[in-house]
Amino acid sequence: MVTGTPLEIGKHIIKPGTRVKLQLSAARLYTDTDMSIPVEVIRAKKDGPTVFISAAIHGDELNGIEIVRRLLDSPSFKLISGTVIAVPIVNVYGMLMQSRYMPDRRDLNRSFPGSTNGSLTSRLAHMFLTEIVSKCDYGIDLHTGAIHRSNLPQIRANLKDPETAKLAHAFGVPVLLNSDLRDGSLRQAADESGTKVLLYEAGEALRFDELSIRAGIKGIFNVLVSLGMVSKRRRTEPKIEPLVAYKSSWLRAPESGIVRDRKSLGDYVKRGDLLADVCSPTGAYSKPLLANRSGIIIGKQNIPLVQEGDAMFHIALFDDPKDVVDNMGQLHENLMPEIDPQSMLV
């Protein structure tokens, strides 16, 4: 979609060269309280791509909300072409309840394309897809790990598509994970409507993580620069070259018990390395969890309690995993130079 064409969202007509805040009406609560999804649309006068930026499709994933807030509040966020549609809270119901899910206990990101006559979740999915996503050329969907899990800053996308891969590299985080489209996901529905989407994963649910937030803001700017929508800023820090993982897997708890972690998020591990011990509360047993392959820990469980079979460590395979470790150090130095990385380990 080019900027000069009419853009209508929720019966609002947004003209080129304007910045508009609006509310998309959603189903009322059973208390007869109105509910709506906040949207901000920024249109340049010059033609260009249309990009949506969305957060909190899972209502407890808060980093993305702060990324969008800071982005919109930034004096340097000035479009020279195209349109940005920012939706800081998609799942407003889940956010109010600090829950990943919708009130009907469905996962919004498994309910696309949705319908006008389905469940509450299905109706919200349909509205978001038709009112926002289908009107865009590209999208950046912001996520965190689930409750009690943290993710290393990473982009997940269909890297087999050259244009999507180019945008993923432009984002500028150390890890790119080739990810197939899931049935019912926003990415799948967007792909079917011709919209190319990057999914940014970083941090933990119900928590702000400063590095993840700064990396997300920087990444969005980088993508918009690559699309010619904002002016390129003079680079003062070393550029991060992302590395692609085409395979990853979770290692699961060998036993129920209390966890003593031996490795951290972002660590390079070799096959056979001790990742954690799972112990009995009384000390009756201790079962080791060993790495079954060499790679980088891109996700891990944080709570020190597990049931047998719980996912504990997400390990991604790279051609040269040590470069990923170096790039993570560089990302921290670029975005948080005021903080000593070692101090965060205390």
mmCIF file of C-alpha atoms in Angstrom:
data_model
loop_
_atom_site.group_PDB
_atom_site.id
_atom_site.type_symbol
_atom_site.label_atom_id
_atom_site.label_comp_id
_atom_site.label_asym_id
_atom_site.label_seq_id
_atom_site.Cartn_x
_atom_site.Cartn_y
_atom_site.Cartn_z
ATOM 1 C CA MET A 1 0.000 0.000 0.000
ATOM 2 C CA VAL A 2 1.327 3.462 -0.862
ATOM 3 C CA THR A 3 0.766 6.528 1.260
ATOM 4 C CA GLY A 4 -1.262 8.449 -1.299
ATOM 5 C CA THR A 5 -4.076 5.897 -1.301
ATOM 6 C CA PRO A 6 -6.956 6.307 1.169
ATOM 7 C CA LEU A 7 -6.415 4.596 4.529
ATOM 8 C CA GLU A 8 -9.510 3.737 6.542
ATOM 9 C CA ILE A 9 -9.279 2.124 9.978
ATOM 10 C CA GLY A 10 -12.380 1.675 12.090
ATOM 11 C CA LYS A 11 -14.354 4.173 9.959
ATOM 12 C CA HIS A 12 -11.576 6.760 10.424
ATOM 13 C CA ILE A 13 -9.991 8.192 7.270
ATOM 14 C CA ILE A 14 -6.311 9.005 7.830
ATOM 15 C CA LYS A 15 -4.857 11.448 5.331
ATOM 16 C CA PRO A 16 -1.207 11.697 4.224
ATOM 17 C CA GLY A 17 0.900 14.008 6.376
ATOM 18 C CA THR A 18 -1.136 13.422 9.542
ATOM 19 C CA ARG A 19 -0.703 11.650 12.877
ATOM 20 C CA VAL A 20 -3.886 10.265 14.397
ATOM 21 C CA LYS A 21 -4.742 8.413 17.605
ATOM 22 C CA LEU A 22 -7.871 6.281 17.484
ATOM 23 C CA GLN A 23 -9.636 3.443 19.280
ATOM 24 C CA LEU A 24 -10.871 0.244 17.648
ATOM 25 C CA SER A 25 -14.004 -0.847 19.464
ATOM 26 C CA ALA A 26 -13.900 -4.367 20.885
ATOM 27 C CA ALA A 27 -16.532 -6.468 22.656
ATOM 28 C CA ARG A 28 -17.765 -4.970 25.918
ATOM 29 C CA LEU A 29 -17.024 -6.579 29.252
ATOM 30 C CA TYR A 30 -19.980 -8.262 30.977
ATOM 31 C CA THR A 31 -20.018 -5.271 33.340
ATOM 32 C CA ASP A 32 -21.206 -3.221 30.306
ATOM 33 C CA THR A 33 -17.800 -1.513 30.240
ATOM 34 C CA ASP A 34 -16.558 -0.408 26.824
ATOM 35 C CA MET A 35 -13.335 -1.998 25.552
ATOM 36 C CA SER A 36 -11.146 -0.745 22.730
ATOM 37 C CA ILE A 37 -7.748 -1.298 21.165
ATOM 38 C CA PRO A 38 -5.480 1.778 21.052
ATOM 39 C CA VAL A 39 -4.015 2.587 17.630
ATOM 40 C CA GLU A 40 -1.751 5.391 16.466
ATOM 41 C CA VAL A 41 -1.255 6.046 12.753
ATOM 42 C CA ILE A 42 1.572 8.174 11.380
ATOM 43 C CA ARG A 43 1.464 8.989 7.665
ATOM 44 C CA ALA A 44 4.175 10.857 5.782
ATOM 45 C CA LYS A 45 3.318 13.077 2.842
ATOM 46 C CA LYS A 46 5.545 11.016 0.566
ATOM 47 C CA ASP A 47 4.457 7.620 -0.761
ATOM 48 C CA GLY A 48 6.042 4.534 0.748
ATOM 49 C CA PRO A 49 5.360 1.204 2.463
ATOM 50 C CA THR A 50 2.813 0.677 5.223
ATOM 51 C CA VAL A 51 4.139 -1.095 8.334
ATOM 52 C CA PHE A 52 2.277 -2.221 11.436
ATOM 53 C CA ILE A 53 4.014 -2.560 14.798
ATOM 54 C CA SER A 54 2.054 -4.643 17.294
ATOM 55 C CA ALA A 55 2.559 -5.733 20.891
ATOM 56 C CA ALA A 56 0.782 -7.738 23.598
ATOM 57 C CA ILE A 57 -1.000 -10.221 21.375
ATOM 58 C CA HIS A 58 -0.271 -12.225 24.509
ATOM 59 C CA GLY A 59 -1.569 -9.937 27.240
ATOM 60 C CA ASP A 60 1.229 -10.606 29.746
ATOM 61 C CA GLU A 61 4.079 -9.810 27.329
ATOM 62 C CA LEU A 62 4.835 -6.239 28.362
ATOM 63 C CA ASN A 63 8.215 -5.406 26.799
ATOM 64 C CA GLY A 64 6.568 -4.684 23.451
ATOM 65 C CA ILE A 65 4.167 -2.179 24.984
ATOM 66 C CA GLU A 66 7.112 -0.184 26.327
ATOM 67 C CA ILE A 67 8.964 -0.477 23.011
ATOM 68 C CA VAL A 68 6.008 1.032 21.149
ATOM 69 C CA ARG A 69 5.516 3.735 23.800
ATOM 70 C CA ARG A 70 9.134 4.876 23.638
ATOM 71 C CA LEU A 71 9.158 4.700 19.851
ATOM 72 C CA LEU A 72 6.113 6.949 19.527
ATOM 73 C CA ASP A 73 7.525 9.302 22.172
ATOM 74 C CA SER A 74 10.938 9.620 20.491
ATOM 75 C CA PRO A 75 11.699 13.050 18.966
ATOM 76 C CA SER A 76 13.799 11.292 16.311
ATOM 77 C CA PHE A 77 10.871 9.172 15.113
ATOM 78 C CA LYS A 78 9.999 11.180 12.023
ATOM 79 C CA LEU A 79 8.681 9.477 8.911
ATOM 80 C CA ILE A 80 9.954 10.756 5.575
ATOM 81 C CA SER A 81 7.807 8.313 3.581
ATOM 82 C CA GLY A 82 5.160 5.666 4.082
ATOM 83 C CA THR A 83 2.849 4.857 6.971
ATOM 84 C CA VAL A 84 3.327 3.292 10.411
ATOM 85 C CA ILE A 85 0.360 1.789 12.246
ATOM 86 C CA ALA A 86 1.283 1.241 15.908
ATOM 87 C CA VAL A 87 -0.869 -1.035 18.077
ATOM 88 C CA PRO A 88 0.740 -1.201 21.548
ATOM 89 C CA ILE A 89 -1.888 -3.530 23.087
ATOM 90 C CA VAL A 90 -3.736 -5.997 20.872
ATOM 91 C CA ASN A 91 -5.017 -8.313 23.616
ATOM 92 C CA VAL A 92 -6.417 -5.613 25.898
ATOM 93 C CA TYR A 93 -8.417 -8.204 27.833
ATOM 94 C CA GLY A 94 -5.378 -10.316 28.709
ATOM 95 C CA MET A 95 -3.315 -7.267 29.589
ATOM 96 C CA LEU A 96 -5.909 -6.138 32.133
ATOM 97 C CA MET A 97 -5.831 -9.585 33.739
ATOM 98 C CA GLN A 98 -2.022 -9.933 33.361
ATOM 99 C CA SER A 99 -2.729 -13.090 31.375
ATOM 100 C CA ARG A 100 -1.369 -14.532 28.146
ATOM 101 C CA TYR A 101 -4.857 -15.577 27.105
ATOM 102 C CA MET A 102 -8.205 -14.057 26.223
ATOM 103 C CA PRO A 103 -11.133 -14.269 28.671
ATOM 104 C CA ASP A 104 -12.371 -17.444 26.929
ATOM 105 C CA ARG A 105 -8.930 -19.021 27.654
ATOM 106 C CA ARG A 106 -7.981 -19.103 23.985
ATOM 107 C CA ASP A 107 -4.604 -18.052 22.608
ATOM 108 C CA LEU A 108 -5.104 -15.106 20.259
ATOM 109 C CA ASN A 109 -1.969 -16.049 18.315
ATOM 110 C CA ARG A 110 -3.492 -19.430 17.458
ATOM 111 C CA SER A 111 -6.870 -18.024 16.389
ATOM 112 C CA PHE A 112 -6.179 -16.256 13.083
ATOM 113 C CA PRO A 113 -7.700 -15.480 10.634
ATOM 114 C CA GLY A 114 -10.716 -15.532 12.935
ATOM 115 C CA SER A 115 -14.305 -14.746 11.978
ATOM 116 C CA THR A 116 -17.105 -12.302 12.710
ATOM 117 C CA ASN A 117 -19.322 -15.067 14.120
ATOM 118 C CA GLY A 118 -16.833 -17.094 16.181
ATOM 119 C CA SER A 119 -15.643 -16.899 19.770
ATOM 120 C CA LEU A 120 -14.506 -13.625 21.377
ATOM 121 C CA THR A 121 -10.915 -14.502 20.505
ATOM 122 C CA SER A 122 -11.836 -15.340 16.918
ATOM 123 C CA ARG A 123 -13.669 -12.033 16.513
ATOM 124 C CA LEU A 124 -10.745 -10.007 17.849
ATOM 125 C CA ALA A 125 -8.335 -11.880 15.554
ATOM 126 C CA HIS A 126 -10.572 -11.148 12.568
ATOM 127 C CA MET A 127 -10.850 -7.451 13.436
ATOM 128 C CA PHE A 128 -7.090 -7.014 13.892
ATOM 129 C CA LEU A 129 -6.359 -8.862 10.653
ATOM 130 C CA THR A 130 -8.895 -6.971 8.530
ATOM 131 C CA GLU A 131 -8.549 -3.504 10.077
ATOM 132 C CA ILE A 132 -4.759 -3.427 10.487
ATOM 133 C CA VAL A 133 -2.673 -6.284 9.084
ATOM 134 C CA SER A 134 -4.308 -6.675 5.663
ATOM 135 C CA LYS A 135 -3.688 -2.983 4.963
ATOM 136 C CA CYS A 136 0.068 -3.278 5.488
ATOM 137 C CA ASP A 137 3.024 -4.394 3.391
ATOM 138 C CA TYR A 138 5.138 -5.350 6.406
ATOM 139 C CA GLY A 139 4.741 -5.931 10.121
ATOM 140 C CA ILE A 140 6.826 -6.239 13.280
ATOM 141 C CA ASP A 141 5.137 -8.248 16.030
ATOM 142 C CA LEU A 142 6.697 -7.873 19.498
ATOM 143 C CA HIS A 143 6.808 -10.755 21.991
ATOM 144 C CA THR A 144 8.570 -12.039 25.113
ATOM 145 C CA GLY A 145 9.046 -15.486 26.580
ATOM 146 C CA ALA A 146 6.102 -17.051 28.388
ATOM 147 C CA ILE A 147 5.585 -16.745 32.138
ATOM 148 C CA HIS A 148 8.785 -17.694 34.044
ATOM 149 C CA ARG A 149 10.754 -17.990 30.782
ATOM 150 C CA SER A 150 13.245 -15.589 29.216
ATOM 151 C CA ASN A 151 14.294 -15.308 25.589
ATOM 152 C CA LEU A 152 17.530 -13.920 24.202
ATOM 153 C CA PRO A 153 16.794 -10.992 21.811
ATOM 154 C CA GLN A 154 16.009 -12.721 18.514
ATOM 155 C CA ILE A 155 14.039 -12.410 15.304
ATOM 156 C CA ARG A 156 11.872 -15.305 14.164
ATOM 157 C CA ALA A 157 10.752 -15.237 10.564
ATOM 158 C CA ASN A 158 10.506 -17.122 7.304
ATOM 159 C CA LEU A 159 14.143 -16.604 6.354
ATOM 160 C CA LYS A 160 13.688 -18.643 3.176
ATOM 161 C CA ASP A 161 11.886 -15.613 1.734
ATOM 162 C CA PRO A 162 14.631 -13.221 0.496
ATOM 163 C CA GLU A 163 12.771 -9.998 1.293
ATOM 164 C CA THR A 164 11.846 -11.143 4.799
ATOM 165 C CA ALA A 165 15.422 -12.312 5.392
ATOM 166 C CA LYS A 166 16.739 -8.899 4.324
ATOM 167 C CA LEU A 167 14.514 -7.139 6.865
ATOM 168 C CA ALA A 168 15.452 -9.650 9.573
ATOM 169 C CA HIS A 169 19.151 -8.929 9.025
ATOM 170 C CA ALA A 170 18.438 -5.194 9.047
ATOM 171 C CA PHE A 171 16.782 -5.443 12.485
ATOM 172 C CA GLY A 172 20.248 -6.024 13.935
ATOM 173 C CA VAL A 173 19.959 -8.487 16.813
ATOM 174 C CA PRO A 174 22.530 -11.295 17.120
ATOM 175 C CA VAL A 175 20.144 -14.228 16.601
ATOM 176 C CA LEU A 176 17.887 -14.948 13.629
ATOM 177 C CA LEU A 177 15.802 -18.097 13.882
ATOM 178 C CA ASN A 178 14.214 -19.537 10.775
ATOM 179 C CA SER A 179 10.677 -20.330 11.875
ATOM 180 C CA ASP A 180 7.991 -22.129 9.879
ATOM 181 C CA LEU A 181 4.501 -20.644 9.812
ATOM 182 C CA ARG A 182 2.181 -22.059 12.487
ATOM 183 C CA ASP A 183 -1.473 -22.781 11.852
ATOM 184 C CA GLY A 184 -3.634 -20.064 13.354
ATOM 185 C CA SER A 185 -0.758 -17.667 13.950
ATOM 186 C CA LEU A 186 -0.688 -14.003 13.002
ATOM 187 C CA ARG A 187 2.359 -14.636 10.800
ATOM 188 C CA GLN A 188 0.528 -17.298 8.808
ATOM 189 C CA ALA A 189 -2.579 -15.159 8.315
ATOM 190 C CA ALA A 190 -0.441 -12.143 7.399
ATOM 191 C CA ASP A 191 1.522 -14.206 4.886
ATOM 192 C CA GLU A 192 -1.709 -15.299 3.217
ATOM 193 C CA SER A 193 -2.755 -11.649 2.901
ATOM 194 C CA GLY A 194 0.629 -10.697 1.394
ATOM 195 C CA THR A 195 2.094 -9.027 4.487
ATOM 196 C CA LYS A 196 5.653 -9.972 5.485
ATOM 197 C CA VAL A 197 6.124 -10.136 9.269
ATOM 198 C CA LEU A 198 9.100 -10.218 11.632
ATOM 199 C CA LEU A 199 8.477 -11.610 15.112
ATOM 200 C CA TYR A 200 10.762 -10.106 17.774
ATOM 201 C CA GLU A 201 11.220 -12.259 20.887
ATOM 202 C CA ALA A 202 13.082 -10.928 23.922
ATOM 203 C CA GLY A 203 12.797 -11.005 27.700
ATOM 204 C CA GLU A 204 10.183 -12.488 30.011
ATOM 205 C CA ALA A 205 6.431 -12.096 30.528
ATOM 206 C CA LEU A 206 5.235 -9.542 33.124
ATOM 207 C CA ARG A 207 8.702 -7.950 33.310
ATOM 208 C CA PHE A 208 10.494 -5.048 31.643
ATOM 209 C CA ASP A 209 13.959 -5.969 30.408
ATOM 210 C CA GLU A 210 15.946 -2.858 29.476
ATOM 211 C CA LEU A 211 18.323 -4.493 27.007
ATOM 212 C CA SER A 212 15.422 -6.183 25.210
ATOM 213 C CA ILE A 213 13.481 -2.910 25.054
ATOM 214 C CA ARG A 214 16.406 -0.902 23.695
ATOM 215 C CA ALA A 215 17.251 -3.611 21.163
ATOM 216 C CA GLY A 216 13.620 -3.641 20.003
ATOM 217 C CA ILE A 217 13.485 0.128 19.503
ATOM 218 C CA LYS A 218 16.810 0.129 17.666
ATOM 219 C CA GLY A 219 15.702 -2.799 15.522
ATOM 220 C CA ILE A 220 12.467 -1.110 14.451
ATOM 221 C CA PHE A 221 14.397 2.027 13.475
ATOM 222 C CA ASN A 222 16.822 -0.136 11.496
ATOM 223 C CA VAL A 223 13.982 -1.803 9.575
ATOM 224 C CA LEU A 224 12.313 1.517 8.809
ATOM 225 C CA VAL A 225 15.650 2.886 7.584
ATOM 226 C CA SER A 226 16.088 -0.126 5.300
ATOM 227 C CA LEU A 227 12.616 0.548 3.851
ATOM 228 C CA GLY A 228 13.459 4.221 3.263
ATOM 229 C CA MET A 229 10.812 5.398 5.738
ATOM 230 C CA VAL A 230 13.066 7.237 8.203
ATOM 231 C CA SER A 231 16.388 8.970 7.704
ATOM 232 C CA LYS A 232 19.535 6.984 8.352
ATOM 233 C CA ARG A 233 21.334 8.124 11.474
ATOM 234 C CA ARG A 234 25.079 8.361 11.668
ATOM 235 C CA ARG A 235 26.377 5.136 13.168
ATOM 236 C CA THR A 236 28.700 5.562 16.126
ATOM 237 C CA GLU A 237 28.830 1.983 17.389
ATOM 238 C CA PRO A 238 30.060 -1.215 15.688
ATOM 239 C CA LYS A 239 27.466 -2.937 13.510
ATOM 240 C CA ILE A 240 26.158 -6.312 14.657
ATOM 241 C CA GLU A 241 26.063 -9.011 11.990
ATOM 242 C CA PRO A 242 23.215 -11.426 12.824
ATOM 243 C CA LEU A 243 23.745 -15.162 12.589
ATOM 244 C CA VAL A 244 21.060 -17.561 11.398
ATOM 245 C CA ALA A 245 19.940 -20.703 13.217
ATOM 246 C CA TYR A 246 17.904 -23.074 11.087
ATOM 247 C CA LYS A 247 17.324 -25.534 13.904
ATOM 248 C CA SER A 248 16.620 -25.345 17.635
ATOM 249 C CA SER A 249 15.114 -27.535 20.337
ATOM 250 C CA TRP A 250 14.081 -27.504 23.989
ATOM 251 C CA LEU A 251 15.701 -29.738 26.593
ATOM 252 C CA ARG A 252 13.250 -31.005 29.196
ATOM 253 C CA ALA A 253 13.481 -31.844 32.871
ATOM 254 C CA PRO A 254 14.619 -35.444 33.481
ATOM 255 C CA GLU A 255 12.888 -35.486 36.868
ATOM 256 C CA SER A 256 10.591 -33.371 39.046
ATOM 257 C CA GLY A 257 12.314 -31.273 41.682
ATOM 258 C CA ILE A 258 14.272 -28.138 42.519
ATOM 259 C CA VAL A 259 16.588 -26.695 39.865
ATOM 260 C CA ARG A 260 20.176 -25.577 40.318
ATOM 261 C CA ASP A 261 21.138 -23.844 37.067
ATOM 262 C CA ARG A 262 24.709 -24.241 35.824
ATOM 263 C CA LYS A 263 24.317 -22.267 32.575
ATOM 264 C CA SER A 264 22.713 -18.924 31.729
ATOM 265 C CA LEU A 265 20.818 -17.323 28.869
ATOM 266 C CA GLY A 266 23.200 -16.563 26.005
ATOM 267 C CA ASP A 267 25.837 -19.112 27.041
ATOM 268 C CA TYR A 268 27.609 -21.259 24.472
ATOM 269 C CA VAL A 269 27.378 -24.909 25.482
ATOM 270 C CA LYS A 270 28.992 -28.034 24.101
ATOM 271 C CA ARG A 271 27.401 -31.462 23.814
ATOM 272 C CA GLY A 272 27.636 -33.118 27.225
ATOM 273 C CA ASP A 273 27.948 -29.889 29.224
ATOM 274 C CA LEU A 274 26.049 -29.770 32.526
ATOM 275 C CA LEU A 275 23.151 -27.323 32.160
ATOM 276 C CA ALA A 276 21.425 -27.870 35.500
ATOM 277 C CA ASP A 277 20.873 -30.281 38.359
ATOM 278 C CA VAL A 278 17.331 -31.292 39.294
ATOM 279 C CA CYS A 279 17.279 -32.229 42.966
ATOM 280 C CA SER A 280 14.914 -33.655 45.537
ATOM 281 C CA PRO A 281 13.898 -31.134 48.252
ATOM 282 C CA THR A 282 15.296 -33.597 50.803
ATOM 283 C CA GLY A 283 18.475 -34.352 48.892
ATOM 284 C CA ALA A 284 17.379 -37.922 48.151
ATOM 285 C CA TYR A 285 18.395 -37.596 44.502
ATOM 286 C CA SER A 286 20.073 -35.247 42.016
ATOM 287 C CA LYS A 287 19.611 -35.742 38.283
ATOM 288 C CA PRO A 288 21.872 -33.890 35.815
ATOM 289 C CA LEU A 289 20.526 -32.241 32.665
ATOM 290 C CA LEU A 290 23.204 -32.448 29.969
ATOM 291 C CA ALA A 291 23.335 -30.629 26.651
ATOM 292 C CA ASN A 292 22.484 -33.050 23.848
ATOM 293 C CA ARG A 293 24.069 -30.783 21.236
ATOM 294 C CA SER A 294 26.399 -27.814 20.949
ATOM 295 C CA GLY A 295 24.825 -24.380 20.532
ATOM 296 C CA ILE A 296 23.627 -21.185 22.196
ATOM 297 C CA ILE A 297 21.008 -20.997 24.945
ATOM 298 C CA ILE A 298 18.404 -18.661 23.396
ATOM 299 C CA GLY A 299 15.661 -19.367 25.939
ATOM 300 C CA LYS A 300 15.385 -20.802 29.442
ATOM 301 C CA GLN A 301 13.024 -21.366 32.321
ATOM 302 C CA ASN A 302 13.611 -19.013 35.257
ATOM 303 C CA ILE A 303 11.596 -20.540 38.084
ATOM 304 C CA PRO A 304 13.685 -23.063 40.072
ATOM 305 C CA LEU A 305 10.891 -25.663 40.204
ATOM 306 C CA VAL A 306 10.133 -28.223 37.513
ATOM 307 C CA GLN A 307 7.889 -31.147 36.824
ATOM 308 C CA GLU A 308 9.329 -34.019 34.850
ATOM 309 C CA GLY A 309 9.134 -33.111 31.162
ATOM 310 C CA ASP A 310 9.021 -29.313 31.642
ATOM 311 C CA ALA A 311 10.926 -27.346 28.992
ATOM 312 C CA MET A 312 14.063 -25.911 30.624
ATOM 313 C CA PHE A 313 16.642 -24.794 28.016
ATOM 314 C CA HIS A 314 16.122 -23.755 24.382
ATOM 315 C CA ILE A 315 19.311 -24.393 22.399
ATOM 316 C CA ALA A 316 19.865 -23.107 18.854
ATOM 317 C CA LEU A 317 22.451 -24.463 16.423
ATOM 318 C CA PHE A 318 24.811 -22.124 14.577
ATOM 319 C CA ASP A 319 27.748 -22.663 12.230
ATOM 320 C CA ASP A 320 29.924 -20.571 14.535
ATOM 321 C CA PRO A 321 28.178 -20.176 17.923
ATOM 322 C CA LYS A 322 31.078 -18.277 19.498
ATOM 323 C CA ASP A 323 30.347 -15.382 17.131
ATOM 324 C CA VAL A 324 26.846 -15.157 18.649
ATOM 325 C CA VAL A 325 28.341 -14.812 22.124
ATOM 326 C CA ASP A 326 30.624 -12.035 20.866
ATOM 327 C CA ASN A 327 27.683 -10.299 19.181
ATOM 328 C CA MET A 328 25.617 -10.405 22.378
ATOM 329 C CA GLY A 329 28.467 -8.697 24.190
ATOM 330 C CA GLN A 330 28.613 -6.084 21.447
ATOM 331 C CA LEU A 331 24.828 -5.551 21.610
ATOM 332 C CA HIS A 332 25.074 -4.905 25.340
ATOM 333 C CA GLU A 333 27.996 -2.527 24.850
ATOM 334 C CA ASN A 334 26.159 -0.650 22.081
ATOM 335 C CA LEU A 335 22.836 -0.260 23.891
ATOM 336 C CA MET A 336 23.743 -0.207 27.581
ATOM 337 C CA PRO A 337 27.269 1.206 27.842
ATOM 338 C CA GLU A 338 26.514 2.605 31.292
ATOM 339 C CA ILE A 339 26.068 -0.876 32.780
ATOM 340 C CA ASP A 340 28.837 -3.395 33.325
ATOM 341 C CA PRO A 341 27.554 -6.757 31.955
ATOM 342 C CA GLN A 342 29.248 -8.573 34.842
ATOM 343 C CA SER A 343 27.202 -6.613 37.360
ATOM 344 C CA MET A 344 24.028 -8.145 35.927
ATOM 345 C CA LEU A 345 25.215 -11.606 36.908
ATOM 346 C CA VAL A 346 25.265 -10.799 40.636
#
